Amino acid sequence: MPNTVSADEIRERFSQEMSRMYQSEVPQYGELLELVADVNLAILESHPHLYQQLENADELARLNIERHGAIRVGKTEELATLKRIFEIMGMYPVGYYDLSQAGVPVHSTAFRPVDDSALTQNPFRVFTSLLRLELIEDQQLRDRAATILAQRDIFTPRCRKLLDIYDEQGCFTVPQVNEFIPEVLETFRWHQQATVDMQTYQDLHREHRLIADVVCFRGCHINHLTPRTLDIDRVQSLMTEYGMTPKAIIEGPPRREIPILLRQTSFKALEEVVLFSDHQQSTHTARFGEVEQRGIALSPKGRALYDALLLEAGQGIDNFHHQQHLCQVFSRFPDTDIELREQELAYFRYRLTPAGESHRQEITPADDIQLLIERGWLLAHPIIYEDFLPVSAAGIFQSNLGGEETHRQHGEGSRGVFEQALGTSVIDEFSLYQQAQEKSKRRCGLL
Ligand code: OOG
Ligand code: NI
């Protein structure tokens, strides 16, 4: 079919439109984008080497764009339809996150691009959570929530029609994309008008704030977007100056020579006016802005060490002491690329240098990688972590639900149930990194 649009282009346009919509809905998010751009610029000015590195990798232009957003849905059918929508944008469900262990009654996946070229073009992903109504203890309330959810359709009729057209055609034309994007955005728009009366909202809210957020509205409003920063510690400390209230601590690992996994912080959710069906009025806290800084992807062994150290470090009350304490505890996590490689704690992408290329014939899988690197034949670049961290995600959830959180629900994960709702299994994130590493080794003659 002539003039079809690629999934990468659709994702790019969608993320831009989403950002525009969110900035107009939550002006403070626009201010966060400015803060992040200022910090990134200052870092680049004082680190010419980093500037060069990003320029070489064609990353400068897209430095400040959103890396992810998050939504929460209430029904299995909603999740399955989102899967169809995101697939059109080249985003596939990767990873299973059980948040019930942290007292948040949802389980989640991240819809994201999976191959290198798609990630380079636009890495936008959407952390998507499905409410677990079965974790509501009160049977009556559970039934009430289910009934309310059963009555809503978060997708426009035209959006559903376009999904069917896509299935028939296997692609979209330019005019179809022009229609598709605004139709999809309707699902993520904020509705000040709740679908329920105030009493129902309060009953659900009392059970868990998140349940009220998911159940009481017509759509699954985007609850945050997240740009990338080159210095999250600086963003955290500047937030107050820019008139935002930062969450208490930066989630994830501490600052390191070789950054690992993912560090995140956010400004706290706004209190927004909500109108109920019985014409009463109250406020709701759900929407905020987040910042992320990504490092190297860890192997299962590296991840196990990360999880153990994080557990040992525990939760700090203020960021300064928490980071100091984390640094101490994480001194047991090797922080040179040689150790990370030799102990197989992290994933690398290998590339031959011009000198290596000219000796390609001599390189065999039996060669010592470290020797090849020292000889100047081989380069090893960190493979960046593209996923999320359940403990961090729980921290982000908790600090943005407003007020003090009660840890009531503690459940078991149920990946099978989630995958059934999704209509497919989630992709294992470790195997993606492993494959990327192996592919690069094979290209170098090392496998
Ligand atoms: C999602 C929280 C998780 C992250 O960056 O870890 C998340 C939510 O609040 O719905 O976005
Ligand atoms: Ni997030």
XYZ file of N, CA, C and O in Angstrom, residues 214-327:
456
model
N -8.256 4.771 39.397
C -8.482 3.944 38.204
C -9.976 3.849 37.874
O -10.359 3.910 36.707
N -10.803 3.719 38.920
C -12.203 3.354 38.687
C -13.112 4.553 38.370
O -14.069 4.411 37.615
N -12.813 5.731 38.922
C -13.812 6.810 38.930
C -13.806 7.744 37.722
O -14.518 8.747 37.726
N -13.002 7.449 36.720
C -12.919 8.379 35.586
C -13.217 7.695 34.257
O -13.146 6.472 34.155
N -13.490 8.521 33.243
C -13.897 7.985 31.944
C -12.743 7.411 31.142
O -12.940 6.607 30.236
N -11.546 7.876 31.448
C -10.393 7.411 30.678
C -9.292 6.944 31.601
O -9.454 6.938 32.819
N -8.163 6.529 31.022
C -7.019 6.195 31.874
C -5.981 7.292 31.673
O -4.999 7.126 30.965
N -6.263 8.441 32.298
C -5.389 9.620 32.138
C -3.920 9.269 32.307
O -3.536 8.538 33.206
N -3.107 9.850 31.443
C -1.661 9.710 31.604
C -1.317 10.366 32.939
O -1.761 11.480 33.217
N -0.610 9.638 33.818
C -0.378 10.216 35.148
C 0.995 10.842 35.309
O 1.235 11.589 36.243
N 1.939 10.538 34.405
C 3.175 11.321 34.340
C 3.917 11.042 33.045
O 3.689 10.019 32.405
N 4.782 11.960 32.699
C 5.742 11.754 31.608
C 7.124 11.997 32.197
O 7.252 12.674 33.223
N 8.136 11.450 31.535
C 9.470 11.435 32.137
C 10.566 11.694 31.130
O 10.849 10.831 30.288
N 11.190 12.869 31.175
C 12.352 13.102 30.319
C 13.617 12.513 30.933
O 13.617 12.095 32.097
N 14.685 12.530 30.145
C 15.960 11.982 30.593
C 16.875 13.114 31.054
O 16.965 14.150 30.415
N 17.547 12.913 32.170
C 18.519 13.912 32.587
C 19.917 13.314 32.628
O 20.080 12.107 32.777
N 20.918 14.186 32.505
C 22.307 13.738 32.612
C 22.804 13.836 34.048
O 23.896 13.392 34.351
N 22.021 14.483 34.929
C 22.436 14.598 36.339
C 21.213 14.703 37.248
O 20.724 15.792 37.551
N 20.769 13.566 37.692
C 19.519 13.543 38.457
C 19.687 14.166 39.847
O 18.745 14.739 40.396
N 20.890 14.072 40.408
C 21.105 14.667 41.733
C 20.894 16.175 41.667
O 20.329 16.788 42.566
N 21.358 16.753 40.570
C 21.222 18.199 40.373
C 19.741 18.559 40.175
O 19.254 19.543 40.733
N 19.032 17.767 39.398
C 17.599 18.035 39.185
C 16.864 17.985 40.520
O 16.075 18.874 40.849
N 17.170 16.963 41.304
C 16.503 16.814 42.605
C 16.736 18.064 43.466
O 15.808 18.597 44.065
N 17.983 18.549 43.471
C 18.265 19.665 44.372
C 17.729 20.986 43.821
O 17.505 21.918 44.584
N 17.527 21.073 42.517
C 17.028 22.333 41.951
C 15.501 22.429 41.928
O 14.946 23.505 41.730
N 14.827 21.295 42.124
C 13.368 21.292 41.968
C 12.704 22.344 42.850
O 11.811 23.067 42.403
N 13.129 22.413 44.103
C 12.517 23.369 45.026
C 12.684 24.788 44.501
O 11.738 25.579 44.528
N 13.888 25.093 44.002
C 14.145 26.431 43.442
C 13.199 26.757 42.297
O 12.854 27.900 42.073
N 12.822 25.744 41.551
C 11.917 25.947 40.421
C 10.447 25.860 40.845
O 9.557 25.737 40.004
N 10.221 25.844 42.143
C 8.848 25.887 42.639
C 8.120 24.553 42.646
O 6.894 24.503 42.648
N 8.889 23.443 42.647
C 8.241 22.122 42.682
C 8.576 21.439 43.996
O 9.615 21.701 44.587
N 7.707 20.528 44.413
C 7.994 19.759 45.618
C 8.516 18.389 45.210
O 7.754 17.565 44.707
N 9.810 18.143 45.396
C 10.336 16.841 44.964
C 9.896 15.732 45.910
O 9.618 15.996 47.081
N 9.811 14.499 45.405
C 9.585 13.381 46.317
C 10.800 13.292 47.228
O 11.869 13.823 46.892
N 10.633 12.616 48.377
C 11.676 12.684 49.406
C 13.035 12.168 48.925
O 14.068 12.767 49.211
N 13.040 11.053 48.215
C 14.329 10.468 47.834
C 14.380 10.099 46.349
O 13.354 9.882 45.721
N 15.599 10.047 45.820
C 15.797 9.529 44.467
C 15.757 8.001 44.573
O 16.457 7.419 45.395
N 14.914 7.390 43.747
C 14.785 5.922 43.777
C 15.931 5.264 43.004
O 16.470 5.852 42.071
N 16.225 4.035 43.376
C 17.186 3.249 42.608
C 18.576 3.283 43.197
O 18.760 3.600 44.373
N 19.578 2.925 42.380
C 20.958 2.847 42.872
C 21.534 4.235 43.133
O 20.978 5.231 42.670
N 22.669 4.304 43.850
C 23.311 5.600 44.072
C 24.085 6.052 42.834
O 24.220 5.300 41.873
N 24.591 7.269 42.890
C 25.482 7.797 41.856
C 26.747 6.939 41.823
O 27.261 6.555 42.864
N 27.225 6.617 40.625
C 28.415 5.756 40.522
C 29.265 6.156 39.320
O 28.818 6.887 38.457
N 30.514 5.635 39.284
C 31.384 5.860 38.121
C 30.731 5.304 36.866
O 30.680 5.938 35.832
N 30.297 4.040 36.985
C 29.573 3.410 35.879
C 28.119 3.299 36.325
O 27.768 2.395 37.092
N 27.274 4.222 35.863
C 25.871 4.197 36.310
C 25.210 2.857 35.965
O 25.438 2.326 34.875
N 24.453 2.328 36.909
C 23.742 1.073 36.646
C 22.230 1.303 36.654
O 21.725 2.207 37.333
N 21.527 0.476 35.911
C 20.069 0.435 35.900
C 19.435 1.807 35.713
O 19.706 2.476 34.727
N 18.668 2.234 36.705
C 17.789 3.381 36.514
C 17.638 4.145 37.818
O 17.379 3.544 38.865
N 17.831 5.468 37.751
C 17.555 6.322 38.913
C 16.399 7.240 38.542
O 16.316 7.712 37.411
N 15.496 7.465 39.472
C 14.288 8.243 39.173
C 13.905 9.155 40.325
O 14.066 8.790 41.486
N 13.385 10.319 39.958
C 12.739 11.142 40.979
C 11.552 11.862 40.331
O 11.399 11.804 39.107
N 10.721 12.506 41.143
C 9.549 13.159 40.572
C 9.158 14.357 41.421
O 9.595 14.478 42.563
N 8.367 15.252 40.837
C 7.709 16.237 41.713
C 6.376 15.645 42.110
O 5.781 14.857 41.385
N 5.936 16.021 43.300
C 4.747 15.366 43.843
C 3.486 15.735 43.079
O 3.365 16.840 42.547
N 2.559 14.802 43.061
C 1.324 14.987 42.298
C 0.544 16.217 42.779
O 0.554 16.565 43.961
N -0.096 16.861 41.812
C -0.884 18.049 42.122
C -2.232 17.666 42.719
O -2.775 16.606 42.414
N -2.762 18.563 43.537
C -4.140 18.378 44.020
C -5.042 19.061 43.020
O -4.947 20.272 42.822
N -5.913 18.295 42.376
C -6.746 18.878 41.325
C -8.224 18.749 41.664
O -8.656 17.759 42.252
N -8.964 19.757 41.247
C -10.392 19.773 41.551
C -11.117 18.719 40.719
O -10.861 18.571 39.528
N -12.002 17.975 41.377
C -12.807 16.961 40.677
C -14.287 17.231 40.956
O -14.660 17.577 42.083
N -15.110 17.103 39.907
C -16.552 17.289 40.068
C -17.222 15.931 39.997
O -16.925 15.132 39.110
N -18.136 15.660 40.917
C -18.779 14.350 40.957
C -20.171 14.395 40.326
O -20.735 15.474 40.131
N -20.719 13.204 40.071
C -21.996 13.144 39.359
C -23.145 13.736 40.182
O -24.161 14.126 39.644
N -22.959 13.807 41.518
C -24.000 14.428 42.354
C -23.692 15.913 42.603
O -24.181 16.496 43.565
N -22.851 16.478 41.727
C -22.514 17.905 41.745
C -21.709 18.330 42.959
O -21.539 19.517 43.206
N -21.205 17.369 43.721
C -20.302 17.739 44.812
C -18.904 17.916 44.201
O -18.640 17.499 43.070
N -18.027 18.463 44.997
C -16.701 18.787 44.487
C -15.643 18.433 45.515
O -15.853 18.605 46.712
N -14.522 17.920 45.042
C -13.427 17.609 45.963
C -12.109 17.663 45.179
O -12.097 18.133 44.045
N -11.025 17.171 45.763
C -9.760 17.177 45.012
C -9.213 15.763 44.887
O -9.538 14.869 45.671
N -8.346 15.589 43.882
C -7.764 14.280 43.594
C -6.287 14.493 43.277
O -5.934 15.438 42.568
N -5.417 13.624 43.800
C -3.992 13.727 43.456
C -3.583 12.527 42.632
O -3.696 11.392 43.091
N -3.149 12.758 41.430
C -2.714 11.638 40.599
C -1.594 12.031 39.658
O -0.764 11.204 39.316
N -1.546 13.285 39.250
C -0.682 13.590 38.103
C 0.552 14.384 38.504
O 0.477 15.342 39.261
N 1.679 13.939 37.967
C 2.958 14.518 38.382
C 3.947 14.507 37.219
O 3.576 14.213 36.080
N 5.187 14.840 37.507
C 6.240 14.801 36.487
C 7.440 14.079 37.069
O 7.722 14.205 38.264
N 8.120 13.322 36.242
C 9.214 12.495 36.728
C 10.459 12.732 35.865
O 10.360 13.251 34.747
N 11.616 12.358 36.398
C 12.877 12.471 35.659
C 13.620 11.156 35.810
O 13.538 10.532 36.871
N 14.311 10.735 34.775
C 15.059 9.488 34.887
C 16.473 9.640 34.355
O 16.762 10.481 33.511
N 17.369 8.805 34.892
C 18.740 8.708 34.396
C 19.079 7.227 34.317
O 18.947 6.514 35.309
N 19.472 6.782 33.134
C 19.679 5.348 32.932
C 21.151 4.975 32.844
O 21.965 5.756 32.366
N 21.444 3.754 33.304
C 22.808 3.232 33.235
C 22.811 1.852 32.610
O 21.862 1.456 31.920
N 23.850 1.099 32.896
C 24.053 -0.188 32.224
C 23.050 -1.250 32.711
O 22.660 -1.258 33.884
N 22.644 -2.111 31.778
C 21.738 -3.227 32.116
C 22.521 -4.315 32.838
O 23.636 -4.648 32.435
N 21.950 -4.852 33.904
C 22.624 -5.885 34.678
C 22.162 -7.279 34.262
O 21.004 -7.468 33.879
N 23.071 -8.238 34.392
C 22.730 -9.649 34.164
C 21.907 -10.132 35.356
O 21.845 -9.445 36.374
N 21.303 -11.323 35.270
C 20.570 -11.819 36.445
C 21.452 -11.840 37.704
O 20.994 -11.513 38.798
N 22.733 -12.150 37.534
C 23.641 -12.170 38.687
C 23.834 -10.750 39.263
O 23.777 -10.546 40.474
N 24.038 -9.790 38.363
C 24.203 -8.402 38.788
C 22.924 -7.881 39.433
O 22.953 -7.168 40.436
N 21.801 -8.290 38.864
C 20.514 -7.833 39.381
C 20.258 -8.398 40.778
O 19.745 -7.705 41.675
N 20.659 -9.661 40.975
C 20.465 -10.273 42.293
C 21.288 -9.505 43.333
O 20.822 -9.249 44.454
N 22.502 -9.107 42.955
C 23.342 -8.339 43.874
C 22.703 -6.969 44.146
O 22.655 -6.506 45.291
N 22.203 -6.336 43.099
C 21.520 -5.048 43.257
C 20.347 -5.180 44.234
O 20.211 -4.395 45.181
N 19.505 -6.188 43.994
C 18.321 -6.364 44.846
C 18.719 -6.586 46.305
O 18.099 -6.043 47.218
N 19.774 -7.405 46.507
C 20.198 -7.710 47.878
C 20.724 -6.451 48.570
O 20.382 -6.175 49.727
N 21.528 -5.670 47.863
C 22.101 -4.465 48.474
C 21.021 -3.417 48.746
O 21.039 -2.739 49.773
N 20.066 -3.325 47.826
C 18.989 -2.351 48.000
C 18.149 -2.693 49.232
O 17.788 -1.832 50.030
N 17.901 -3.983 49.374
C 17.123 -4.451 50.528
C 17.886 -4.151 51.821
O 17.320 -3.671 52.800
N 19.177 -4.420 51.761
C 20.010 -4.173 52.939
C 20.035 -2.681 53.299
O 19.971 -2.312 54.468
N 20.092 -1.837 52.272
C 20.180 -0.389 52.529
C 18.888 0.154 53.126
O 18.918 1.073 53.936
N 17.760 -0.412 52.749
C 16.468 0.044 53.274
C 16.084 1.411 52.740
O 16.750 1.958 51.853
N 15.014 1.977 53.276
C 14.496 3.263 52.805
C 14.980 4.388 53.704
O 14.860 4.315 54.911
N 15.523 5.427 53.116
C 15.930 6.582 53.912
C 14.803 7.583 54.010
O 13.859 7.538 53.230
N 14.904 8.485 54.985
C 13.862 9.506 55.149
C 14.195 10.721 54.280
O 13.358 11.231 53.570
N 15.456 11.176 54.348
C 15.806 12.320 53.484
C 16.853 11.880 52.459
O 17.629 10.946 52.692
N 16.850 12.579 51.342
C 17.661 12.129 50.212
C 19.147 12.153 50.524
O 19.873 11.238 50.149
N 19.615 13.183 51.210
C 21.046 13.316 51.461
C 21.585 12.089 52.192
O 22.539 11.440 51.759
N 20.937 11.754 53.300
C 21.418 10.611 54.081
C 21.184 9.297 53.356
O 22.000 8.377 53.437
N 20.071 9.215 52.657
C 19.775 7.982 51.916
C 20.859 7.722 50.870
O 21.369 6.608 50.758
N 21.250 8.764 50.134
C 22.262 8.579 49.081
C 23.618 8.220 49.693
O 24.335 7.375 49.167
N 23.931 8.862 50.801
C 25.189 8.563 51.472
C 25.239 7.106 51.910
O 26.220 6.392 51.686
N 24.150 6.670 52.510
C 24.054 5.307 53.000
C 24.100 4.311 51.834
O 24.808 3.304 51.883
N 23.365 4.632 50.747
C 23.376 3.765 49.557
C 24.794 3.606 49.014
O 25.227 2.504 48.666
N 25.523 4.731 48.947
C 26.893 4.694 48.420
C 27.748 3.735 49.239
O 28.532 2.958 48.691
